[in-house]
Tab-separated table of C-alpha atoms and ligand atoms in Angstrom:
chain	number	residue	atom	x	y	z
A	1	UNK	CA	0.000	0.000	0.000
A	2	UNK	CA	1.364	3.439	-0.402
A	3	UNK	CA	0.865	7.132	0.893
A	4	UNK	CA	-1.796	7.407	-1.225
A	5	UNK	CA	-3.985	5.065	0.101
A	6	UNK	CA	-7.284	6.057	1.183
A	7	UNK	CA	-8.287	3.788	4.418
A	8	UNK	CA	-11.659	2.435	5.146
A	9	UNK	CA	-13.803	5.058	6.809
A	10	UNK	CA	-12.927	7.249	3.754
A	11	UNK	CA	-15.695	8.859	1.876
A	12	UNK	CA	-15.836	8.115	-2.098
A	13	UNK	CA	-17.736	10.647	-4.310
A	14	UNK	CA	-19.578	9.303	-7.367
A	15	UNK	CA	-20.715	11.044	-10.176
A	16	UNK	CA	-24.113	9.323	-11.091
A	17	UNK	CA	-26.703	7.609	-9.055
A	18	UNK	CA	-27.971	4.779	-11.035
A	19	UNK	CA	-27.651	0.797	-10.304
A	20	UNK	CA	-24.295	0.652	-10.915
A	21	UNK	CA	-23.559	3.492	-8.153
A	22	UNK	CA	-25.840	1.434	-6.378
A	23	UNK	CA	-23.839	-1.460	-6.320
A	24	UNK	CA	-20.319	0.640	-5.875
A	25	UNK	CA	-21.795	1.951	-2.571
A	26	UNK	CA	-22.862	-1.459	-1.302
A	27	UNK	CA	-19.639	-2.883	-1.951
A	28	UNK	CA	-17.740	0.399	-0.640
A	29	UNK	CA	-19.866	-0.153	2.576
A	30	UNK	CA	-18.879	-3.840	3.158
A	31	UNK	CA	-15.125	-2.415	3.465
A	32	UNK	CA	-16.171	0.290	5.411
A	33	UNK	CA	-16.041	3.474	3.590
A	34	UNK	CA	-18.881	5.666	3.016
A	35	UNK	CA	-20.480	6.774	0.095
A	36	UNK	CA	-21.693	10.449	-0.860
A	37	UNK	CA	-23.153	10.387	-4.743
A	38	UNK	CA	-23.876	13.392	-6.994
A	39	UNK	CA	-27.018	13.109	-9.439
A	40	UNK	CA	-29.535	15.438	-10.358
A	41	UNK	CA	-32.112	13.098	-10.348
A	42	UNK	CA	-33.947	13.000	-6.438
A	43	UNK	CA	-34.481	9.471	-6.436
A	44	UNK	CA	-32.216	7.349	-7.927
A	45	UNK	CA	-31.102	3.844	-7.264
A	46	UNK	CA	-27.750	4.815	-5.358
A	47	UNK	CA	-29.784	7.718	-3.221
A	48	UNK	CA	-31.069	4.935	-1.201
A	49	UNK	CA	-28.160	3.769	-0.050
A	50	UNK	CA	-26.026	6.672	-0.218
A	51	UNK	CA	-25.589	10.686	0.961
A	52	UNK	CA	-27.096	12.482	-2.289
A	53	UNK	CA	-26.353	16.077	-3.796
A	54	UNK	CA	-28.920	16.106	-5.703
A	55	UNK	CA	-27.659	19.230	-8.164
A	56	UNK	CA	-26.863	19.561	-11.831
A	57	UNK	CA	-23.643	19.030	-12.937
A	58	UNK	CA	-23.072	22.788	-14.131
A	59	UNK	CA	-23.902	23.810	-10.364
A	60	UNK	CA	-20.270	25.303	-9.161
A	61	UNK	CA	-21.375	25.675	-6.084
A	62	UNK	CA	-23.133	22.172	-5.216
A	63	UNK	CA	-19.498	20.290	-6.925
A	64	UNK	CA	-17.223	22.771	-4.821
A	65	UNK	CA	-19.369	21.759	-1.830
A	66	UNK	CA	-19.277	18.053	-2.809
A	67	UNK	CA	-15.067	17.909	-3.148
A	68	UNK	CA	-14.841	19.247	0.259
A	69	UNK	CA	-17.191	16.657	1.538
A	70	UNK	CA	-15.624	13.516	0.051
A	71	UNK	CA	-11.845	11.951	-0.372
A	72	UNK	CA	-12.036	10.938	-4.190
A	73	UNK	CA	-14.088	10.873	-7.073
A	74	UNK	CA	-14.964	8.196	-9.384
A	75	UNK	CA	-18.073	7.785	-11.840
A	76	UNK	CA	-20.991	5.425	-12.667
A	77	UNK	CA	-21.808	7.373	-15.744
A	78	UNK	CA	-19.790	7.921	-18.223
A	79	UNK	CA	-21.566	10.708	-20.139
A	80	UNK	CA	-20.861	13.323	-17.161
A	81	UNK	CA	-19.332	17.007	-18.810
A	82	UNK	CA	-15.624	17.554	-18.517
A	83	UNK	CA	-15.484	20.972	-17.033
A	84	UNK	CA	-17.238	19.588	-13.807
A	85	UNK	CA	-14.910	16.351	-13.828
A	86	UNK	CA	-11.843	18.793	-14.066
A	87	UNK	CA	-13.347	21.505	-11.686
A	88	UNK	CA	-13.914	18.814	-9.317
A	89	UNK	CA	-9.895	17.553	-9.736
A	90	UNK	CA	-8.602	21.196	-8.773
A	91	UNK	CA	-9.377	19.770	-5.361
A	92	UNK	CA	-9.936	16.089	-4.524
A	93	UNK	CA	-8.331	13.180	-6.772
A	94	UNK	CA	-10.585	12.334	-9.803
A	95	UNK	CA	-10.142	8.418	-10.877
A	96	UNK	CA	-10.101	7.854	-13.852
A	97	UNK	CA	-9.276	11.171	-14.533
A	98	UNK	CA	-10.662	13.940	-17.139
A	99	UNK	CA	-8.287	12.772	-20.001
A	100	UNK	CA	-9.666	9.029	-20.000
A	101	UNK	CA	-13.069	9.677	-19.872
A	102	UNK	CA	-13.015	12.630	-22.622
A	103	UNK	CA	-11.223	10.074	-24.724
A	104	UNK	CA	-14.092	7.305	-23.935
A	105	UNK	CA	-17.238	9.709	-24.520
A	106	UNK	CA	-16.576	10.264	-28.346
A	107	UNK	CA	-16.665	7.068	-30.974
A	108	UNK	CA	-13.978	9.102	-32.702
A	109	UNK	CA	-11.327	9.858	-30.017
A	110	UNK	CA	-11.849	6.303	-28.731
A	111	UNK	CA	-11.273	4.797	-32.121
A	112	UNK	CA	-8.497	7.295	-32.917
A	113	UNK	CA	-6.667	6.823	-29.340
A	114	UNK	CA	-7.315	2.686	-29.968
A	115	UNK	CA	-5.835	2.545	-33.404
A	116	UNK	CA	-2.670	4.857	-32.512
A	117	UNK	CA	-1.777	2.039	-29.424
A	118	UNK	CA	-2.411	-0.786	-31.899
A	119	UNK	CA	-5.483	-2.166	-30.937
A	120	UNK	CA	-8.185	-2.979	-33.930
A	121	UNK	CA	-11.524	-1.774	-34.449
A	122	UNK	CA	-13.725	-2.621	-36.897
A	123	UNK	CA	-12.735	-0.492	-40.097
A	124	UNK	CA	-14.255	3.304	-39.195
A	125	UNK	CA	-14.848	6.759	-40.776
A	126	UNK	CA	-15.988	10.131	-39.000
A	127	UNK	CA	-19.353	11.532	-40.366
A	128	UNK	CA	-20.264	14.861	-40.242
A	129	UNK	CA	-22.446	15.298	-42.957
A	130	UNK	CA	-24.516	13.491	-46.169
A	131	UNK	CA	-21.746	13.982	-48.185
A	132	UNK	CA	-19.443	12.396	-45.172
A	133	UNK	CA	-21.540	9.577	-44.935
A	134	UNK	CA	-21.976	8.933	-48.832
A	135	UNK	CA	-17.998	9.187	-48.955
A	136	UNK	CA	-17.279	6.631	-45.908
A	137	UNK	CA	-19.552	4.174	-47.627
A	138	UNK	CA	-17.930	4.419	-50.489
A	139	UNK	CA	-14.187	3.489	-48.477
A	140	UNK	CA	-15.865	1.327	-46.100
A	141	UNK	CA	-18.622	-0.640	-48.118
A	142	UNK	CA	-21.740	-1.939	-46.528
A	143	UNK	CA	-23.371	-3.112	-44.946
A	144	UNK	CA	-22.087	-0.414	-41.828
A	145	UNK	CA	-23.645	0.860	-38.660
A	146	UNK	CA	-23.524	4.685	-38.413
A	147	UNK	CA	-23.131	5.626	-34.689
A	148	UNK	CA	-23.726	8.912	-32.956
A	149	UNK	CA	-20.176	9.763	-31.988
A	150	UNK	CA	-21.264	11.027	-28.415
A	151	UNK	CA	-24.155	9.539	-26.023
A	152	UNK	CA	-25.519	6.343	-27.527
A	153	UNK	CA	-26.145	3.463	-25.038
A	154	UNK	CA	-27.919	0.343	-25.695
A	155	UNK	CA	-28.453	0.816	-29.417
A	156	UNK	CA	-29.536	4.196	-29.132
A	157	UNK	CA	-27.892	6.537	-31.675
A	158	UNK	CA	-27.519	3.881	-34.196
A	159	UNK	CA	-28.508	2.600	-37.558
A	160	UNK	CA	-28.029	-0.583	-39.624
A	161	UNK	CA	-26.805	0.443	-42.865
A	162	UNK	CA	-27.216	-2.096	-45.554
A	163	UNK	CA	-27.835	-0.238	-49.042
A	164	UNK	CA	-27.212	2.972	-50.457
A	165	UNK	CA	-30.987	3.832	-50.167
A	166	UNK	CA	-31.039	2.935	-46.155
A	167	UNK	CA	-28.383	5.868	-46.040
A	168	UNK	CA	-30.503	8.392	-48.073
A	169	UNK	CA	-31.389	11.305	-45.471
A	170	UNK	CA	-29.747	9.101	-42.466
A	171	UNK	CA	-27.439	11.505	-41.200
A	172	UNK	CA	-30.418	14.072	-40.551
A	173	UNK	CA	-32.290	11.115	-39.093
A	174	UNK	CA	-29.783	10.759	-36.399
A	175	UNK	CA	-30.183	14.163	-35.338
A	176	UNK	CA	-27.222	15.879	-38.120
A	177	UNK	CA	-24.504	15.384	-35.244
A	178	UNK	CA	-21.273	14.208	-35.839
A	179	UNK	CA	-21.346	10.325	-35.897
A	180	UNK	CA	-18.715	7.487	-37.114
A	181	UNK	CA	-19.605	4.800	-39.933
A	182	UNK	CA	-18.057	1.470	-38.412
A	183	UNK	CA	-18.132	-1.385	-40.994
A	184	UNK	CA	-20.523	-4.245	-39.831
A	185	UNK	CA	-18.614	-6.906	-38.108
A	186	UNK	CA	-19.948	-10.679	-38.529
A	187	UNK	CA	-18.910	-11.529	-35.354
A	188	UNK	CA	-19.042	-14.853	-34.155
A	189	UNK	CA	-19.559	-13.515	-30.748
A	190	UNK	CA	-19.199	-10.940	-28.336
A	191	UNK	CA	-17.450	-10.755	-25.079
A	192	UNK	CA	-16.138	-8.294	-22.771
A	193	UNK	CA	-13.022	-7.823	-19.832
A	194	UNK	CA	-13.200	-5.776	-17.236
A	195	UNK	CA	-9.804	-4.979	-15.981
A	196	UNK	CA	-8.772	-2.391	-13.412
A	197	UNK	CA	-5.743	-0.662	-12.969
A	198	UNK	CA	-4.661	0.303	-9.287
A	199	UNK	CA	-2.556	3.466	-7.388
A	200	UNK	CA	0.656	1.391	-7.952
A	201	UNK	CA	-0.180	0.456	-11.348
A	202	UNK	CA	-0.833	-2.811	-10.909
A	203	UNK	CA	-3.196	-4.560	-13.245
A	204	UNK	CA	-5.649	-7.452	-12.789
A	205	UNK	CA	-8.660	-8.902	-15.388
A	206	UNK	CA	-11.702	-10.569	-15.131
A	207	UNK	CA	-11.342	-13.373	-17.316
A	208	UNK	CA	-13.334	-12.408	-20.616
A	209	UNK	CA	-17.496	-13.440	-20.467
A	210	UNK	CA	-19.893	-14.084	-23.254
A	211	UNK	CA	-22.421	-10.917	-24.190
A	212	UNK	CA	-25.647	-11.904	-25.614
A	213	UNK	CA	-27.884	-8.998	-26.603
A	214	UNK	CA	-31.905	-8.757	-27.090
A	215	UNK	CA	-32.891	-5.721	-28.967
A	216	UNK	CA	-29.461	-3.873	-28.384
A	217	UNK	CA	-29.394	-4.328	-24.902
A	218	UNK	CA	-27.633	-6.675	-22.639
A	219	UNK	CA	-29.644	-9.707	-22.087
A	220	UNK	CA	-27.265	-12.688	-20.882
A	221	UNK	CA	-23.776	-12.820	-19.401
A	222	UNK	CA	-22.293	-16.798	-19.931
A	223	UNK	CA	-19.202	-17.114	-17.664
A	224	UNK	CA	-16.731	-18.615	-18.763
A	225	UNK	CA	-17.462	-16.994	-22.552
A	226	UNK	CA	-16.847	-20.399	-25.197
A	227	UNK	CA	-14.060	-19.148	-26.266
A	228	UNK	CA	-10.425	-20.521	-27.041
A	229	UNK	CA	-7.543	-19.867	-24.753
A	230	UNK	CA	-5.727	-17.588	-27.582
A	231	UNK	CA	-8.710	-15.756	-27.869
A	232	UNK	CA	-9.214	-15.439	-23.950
A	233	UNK	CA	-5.306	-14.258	-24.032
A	234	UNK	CA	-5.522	-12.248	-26.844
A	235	UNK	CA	-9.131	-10.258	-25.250
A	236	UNK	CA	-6.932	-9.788	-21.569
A	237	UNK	CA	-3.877	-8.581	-23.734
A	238	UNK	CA	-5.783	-5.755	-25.571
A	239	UNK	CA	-7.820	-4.940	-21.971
A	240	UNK	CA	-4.185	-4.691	-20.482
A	241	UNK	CA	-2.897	-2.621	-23.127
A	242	UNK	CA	-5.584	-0.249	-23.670
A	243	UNK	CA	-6.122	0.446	-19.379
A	244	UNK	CA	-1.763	1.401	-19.741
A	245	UNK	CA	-2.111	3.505	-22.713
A	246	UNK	CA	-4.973	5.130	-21.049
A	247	UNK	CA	-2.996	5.773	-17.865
A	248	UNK	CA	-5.911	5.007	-15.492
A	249	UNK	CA	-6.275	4.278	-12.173
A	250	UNK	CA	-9.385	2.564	-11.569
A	251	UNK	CA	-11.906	0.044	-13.124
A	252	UNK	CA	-12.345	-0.150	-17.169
A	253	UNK	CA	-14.796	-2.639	-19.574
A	254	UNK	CA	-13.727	-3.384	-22.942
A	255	UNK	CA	-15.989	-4.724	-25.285
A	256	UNK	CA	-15.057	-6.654	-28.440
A	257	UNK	CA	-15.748	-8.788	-30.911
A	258	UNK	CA	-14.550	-12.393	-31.932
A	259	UNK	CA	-14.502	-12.673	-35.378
A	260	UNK	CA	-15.209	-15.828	-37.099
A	261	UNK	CA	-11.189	-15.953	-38.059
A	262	UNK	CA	-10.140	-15.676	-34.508
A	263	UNK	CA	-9.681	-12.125	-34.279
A	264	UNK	CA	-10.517	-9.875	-31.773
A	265	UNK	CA	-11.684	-6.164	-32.260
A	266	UNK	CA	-12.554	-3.748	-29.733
A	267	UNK	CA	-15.840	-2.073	-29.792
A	268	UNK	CA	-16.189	0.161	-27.555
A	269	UNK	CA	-15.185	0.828	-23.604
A	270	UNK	CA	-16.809	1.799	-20.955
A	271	UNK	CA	-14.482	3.822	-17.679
A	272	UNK	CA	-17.088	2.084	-15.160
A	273	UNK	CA	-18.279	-0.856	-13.600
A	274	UNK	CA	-20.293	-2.969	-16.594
A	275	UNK	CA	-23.026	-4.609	-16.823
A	276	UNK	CA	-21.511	-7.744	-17.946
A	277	UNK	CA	-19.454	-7.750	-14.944
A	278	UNK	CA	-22.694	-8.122	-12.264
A	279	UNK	CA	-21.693	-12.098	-12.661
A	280	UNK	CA	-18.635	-11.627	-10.341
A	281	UNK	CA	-20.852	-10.336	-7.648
A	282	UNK	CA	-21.862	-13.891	-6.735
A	283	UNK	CA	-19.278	-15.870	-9.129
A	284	UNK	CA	-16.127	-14.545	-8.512
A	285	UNK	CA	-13.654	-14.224	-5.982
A	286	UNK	CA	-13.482	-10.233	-5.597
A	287	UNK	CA	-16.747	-8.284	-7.467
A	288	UNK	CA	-16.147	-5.870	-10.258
A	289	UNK	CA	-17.532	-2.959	-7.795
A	290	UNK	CA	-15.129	-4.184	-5.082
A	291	UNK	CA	-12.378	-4.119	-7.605
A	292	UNK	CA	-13.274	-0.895	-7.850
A	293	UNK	CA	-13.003	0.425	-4.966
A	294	UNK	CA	-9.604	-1.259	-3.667
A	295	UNK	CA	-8.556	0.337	-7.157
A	296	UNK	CA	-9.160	4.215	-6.827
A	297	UNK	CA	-8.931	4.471	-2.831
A	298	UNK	CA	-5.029	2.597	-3.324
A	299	UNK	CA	-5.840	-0.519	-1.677
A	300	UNK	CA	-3.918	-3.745	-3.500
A	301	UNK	CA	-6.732	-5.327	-6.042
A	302	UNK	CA	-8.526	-8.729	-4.980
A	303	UNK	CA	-8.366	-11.965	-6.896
A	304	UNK	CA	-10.609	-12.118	-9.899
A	305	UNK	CA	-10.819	-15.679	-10.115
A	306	UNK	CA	-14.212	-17.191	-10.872
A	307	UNK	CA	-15.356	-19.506	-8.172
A	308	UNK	CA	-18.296	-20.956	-9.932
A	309	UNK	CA	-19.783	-21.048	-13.699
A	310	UNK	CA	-22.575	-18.907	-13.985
A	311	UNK	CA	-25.174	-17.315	-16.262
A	312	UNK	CA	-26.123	-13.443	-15.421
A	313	UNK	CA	-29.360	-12.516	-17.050
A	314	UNK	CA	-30.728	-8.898	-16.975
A	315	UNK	CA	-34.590	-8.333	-15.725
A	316	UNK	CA	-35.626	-5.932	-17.839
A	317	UNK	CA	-39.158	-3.665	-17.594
A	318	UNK	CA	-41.787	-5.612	-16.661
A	319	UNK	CA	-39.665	-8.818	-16.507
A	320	UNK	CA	-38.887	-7.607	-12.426
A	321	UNK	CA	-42.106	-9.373	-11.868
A	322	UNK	CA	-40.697	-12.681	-11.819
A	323	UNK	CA	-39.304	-11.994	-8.727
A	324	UNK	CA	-41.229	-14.251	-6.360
A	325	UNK	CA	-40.039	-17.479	-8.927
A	326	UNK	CA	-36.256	-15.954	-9.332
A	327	UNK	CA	-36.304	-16.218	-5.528
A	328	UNK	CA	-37.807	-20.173	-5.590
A	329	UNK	CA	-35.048	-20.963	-7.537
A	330	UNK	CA	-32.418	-23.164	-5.808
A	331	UNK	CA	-28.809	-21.148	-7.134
A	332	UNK	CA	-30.416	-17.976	-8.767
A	333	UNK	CA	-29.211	-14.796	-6.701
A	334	UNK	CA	-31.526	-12.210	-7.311
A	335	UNK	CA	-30.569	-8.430	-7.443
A	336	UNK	CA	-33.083	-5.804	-7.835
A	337	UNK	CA	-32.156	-1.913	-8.163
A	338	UNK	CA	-35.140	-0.273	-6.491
A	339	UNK	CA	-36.336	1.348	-9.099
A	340	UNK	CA	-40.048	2.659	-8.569
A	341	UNK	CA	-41.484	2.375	-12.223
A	342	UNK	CA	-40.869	-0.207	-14.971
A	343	UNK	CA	-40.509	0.912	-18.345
A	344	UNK	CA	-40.010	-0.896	-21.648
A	345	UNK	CA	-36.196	-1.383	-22.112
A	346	UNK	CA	-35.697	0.080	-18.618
A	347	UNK	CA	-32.948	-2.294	-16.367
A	348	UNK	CA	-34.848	-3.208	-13.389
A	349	UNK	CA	-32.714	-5.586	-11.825
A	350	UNK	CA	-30.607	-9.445	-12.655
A	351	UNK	CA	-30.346	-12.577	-11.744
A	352	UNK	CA	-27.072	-14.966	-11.756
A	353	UNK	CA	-27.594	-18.556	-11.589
A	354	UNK	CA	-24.753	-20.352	-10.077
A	355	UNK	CA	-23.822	-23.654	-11.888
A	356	UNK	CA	-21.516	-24.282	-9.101
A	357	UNK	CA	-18.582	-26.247	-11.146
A	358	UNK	CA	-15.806	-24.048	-11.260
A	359	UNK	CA	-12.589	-25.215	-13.440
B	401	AMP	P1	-22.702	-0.323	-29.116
B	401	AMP	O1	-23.688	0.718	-28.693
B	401	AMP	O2	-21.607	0.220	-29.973
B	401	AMP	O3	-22.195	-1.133	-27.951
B	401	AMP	O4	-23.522	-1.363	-29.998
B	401	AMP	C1	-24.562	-2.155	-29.460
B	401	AMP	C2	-24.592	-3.512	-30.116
B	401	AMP	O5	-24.848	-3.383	-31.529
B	401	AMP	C3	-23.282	-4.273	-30.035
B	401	AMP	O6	-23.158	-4.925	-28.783
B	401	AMP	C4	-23.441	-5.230	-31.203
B	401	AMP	O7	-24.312	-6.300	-30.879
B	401	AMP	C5	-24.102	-4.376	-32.250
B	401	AMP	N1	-23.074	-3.686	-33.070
B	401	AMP	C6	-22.522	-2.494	-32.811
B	401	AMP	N2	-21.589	-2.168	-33.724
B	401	AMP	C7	-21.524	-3.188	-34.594
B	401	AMP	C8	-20.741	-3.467	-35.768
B	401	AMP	N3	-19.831	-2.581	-36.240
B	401	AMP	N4	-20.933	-4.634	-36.390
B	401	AMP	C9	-21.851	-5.529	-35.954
B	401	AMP	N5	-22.645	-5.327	-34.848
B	401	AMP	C10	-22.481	-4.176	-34.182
């Protein structure tokens, strides 16, 4: 441990108050620091468990307040502005810092910053207008996906391009902002590592896990992913990689694709705990949100081993009602995020079912 450390009984900030704050705070609590969160919205999933500033994130006066009241920073939410991140780091440590998430909140930085440190992506062009787009089709070829570069999630922001006609007027469709053509990958599948990066620079990763999506969004998490061991090696070297080039202290997901050839390309990354990571809450040796936490407050990171096989599924909108069978289930743990109203396509809460046969 060094200086640096921050010892239990510390308070951690967090920028964002939804289920993944949720989860940072219980896991933050079970080593004994406290958790103050900062989200404009009055009831969130993390205010229940957490101190709140409830403010917006241009109030000066409500962040000032909140870096005196707290030891470090980190974020749920990836989409937070800059100017509060770095008004926030003239006072208290902000992990990861400004520079990492302004690279990770615009397609294009991430893809440029990914392809100057080596790492693939599926074959790219910026898009800022018709013409743009008409041009990148013509050096990509289709079919494509045009992206919003800034604030997609879960398949919002996107479009399937497969002819020229699908891309007549598109750009305007997506709102005329500046967006990336990516050339459709025909992945075999898709997986994801989370790997975190601590004070000392140490590095540990989850082993990589198996993404399956319904209607863009995360539906099932299959741990371990069926994957070969060169792919497995090759997904924790590019996690490794891109967390060093980043300089970052803290925890980082990396999505990519397997390609039916055996290679892997990154998608896109996320400077958070993940969603595909809820698995290691009940299957692995030290949880993503734990990981986390021993990460940005300078403690020495856990073991990620898995301890069982498991299956993470996501509950989402009205699926939450299953609740009373998820709980009858002999080796499903149930997680819900307290969220007051279901909505179509709204993340309630997940299950993971043990298999209980670890390697
Ligand atoms: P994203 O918002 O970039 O994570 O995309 C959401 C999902 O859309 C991914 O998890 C993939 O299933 C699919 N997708 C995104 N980009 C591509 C691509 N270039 N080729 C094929 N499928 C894609």
């Amino acid at each position: 441990m060094s200086d640096n450390t921050l010892p239990p009984g510390s308070t951690i900030g967090i920028l964002g108050g939804g289920q993944l704050g949720r989860m940072l705070v219980l896991a933050a609590a079970r080593l004994g620091y406290r958790c103050h969160i900062f989200e404009p919205q009055i009831d969130c999933p993390a205010s229940h468990v957490a101190k709140h500033t409830a403010a917006n994130y241009d109030d000066t006066a409500a962040l000032d307040a909140f870096a005196k009241a707290v030891d470090v920073v980190t974020l749920e939410f990836e989409n937070v502005p800059i100017a509060a991140v770095e008004r926030l780091a003239e006072s208290v440590p902000v992990r990861p810092g400004a520079s990492a998430l302004a690279i990770a909140q615009d397609r294009v930085t991430e893809k440029t910053f990914l392809n100057q440190a080596g790492i693939q992506t599926a074959p790219w062009a910026p898009v800022e207008s018709q013409s743009d787009l008409d041009a990148a089709i013509q050096k990509i070829g289709l079919p494509g996906v045009l992206k919003t570069a800034r604030l997609g999630y879960d398949g919002k922001g996107q479009a399937t391009v497969r002819t020229v006609n699908d891309a007549d007027g598109l750009y305007a469709k997506l709102g005329s902002v500046p967006c990336v053509l990516e050339g459709f990958v025909d992945f075999a599948l898709e997986i994801s590592v989370i790997v975190a990066r601590g004070l000392d620079g140490k590095i540990t990763c989850f082993e990589p896990v198996e993404n399956i999506h319904r209607d863009h969004i995360l539906h099932r998490t299959l741990v371990p992913a069926r994957i070969d061991a060169s792919v497995a090696q090759q997904a924790n070297e590019i996690a490794t990689r891109t967390i060093e080039a980043l300089d970052y202290t803290g925890l980082l997901a990396v999505e990519m694709f397997v390609c039916r050839d055996g290679r892997v390309l990154v998608n896109e990354m996320a400077p958070r705990p993940h969603n595909s990571g809820h698995w290691s809450i009940d299957g692995a040796a030290t949880c993503q949100f734990e990981q986390a936490v021993r990460a940005i407050c300078g403690l020495p990171l856990g073991d990620t081993t898995r301890i069982s096989d498991c299956e993470m599924r996501n509950l989402i909108g009205n699926e939450v009602n299953d609740w009373p069978d998820i709980l009858a289930q002999p080796g499903a743990r149930l997680h819900l995020y307290g969220k007051a109203e279901s909505r179509p396509g709204r993340k309630m809460g997940h299950v993971t079912v043990l298999h209980n046969k670890a390697q």
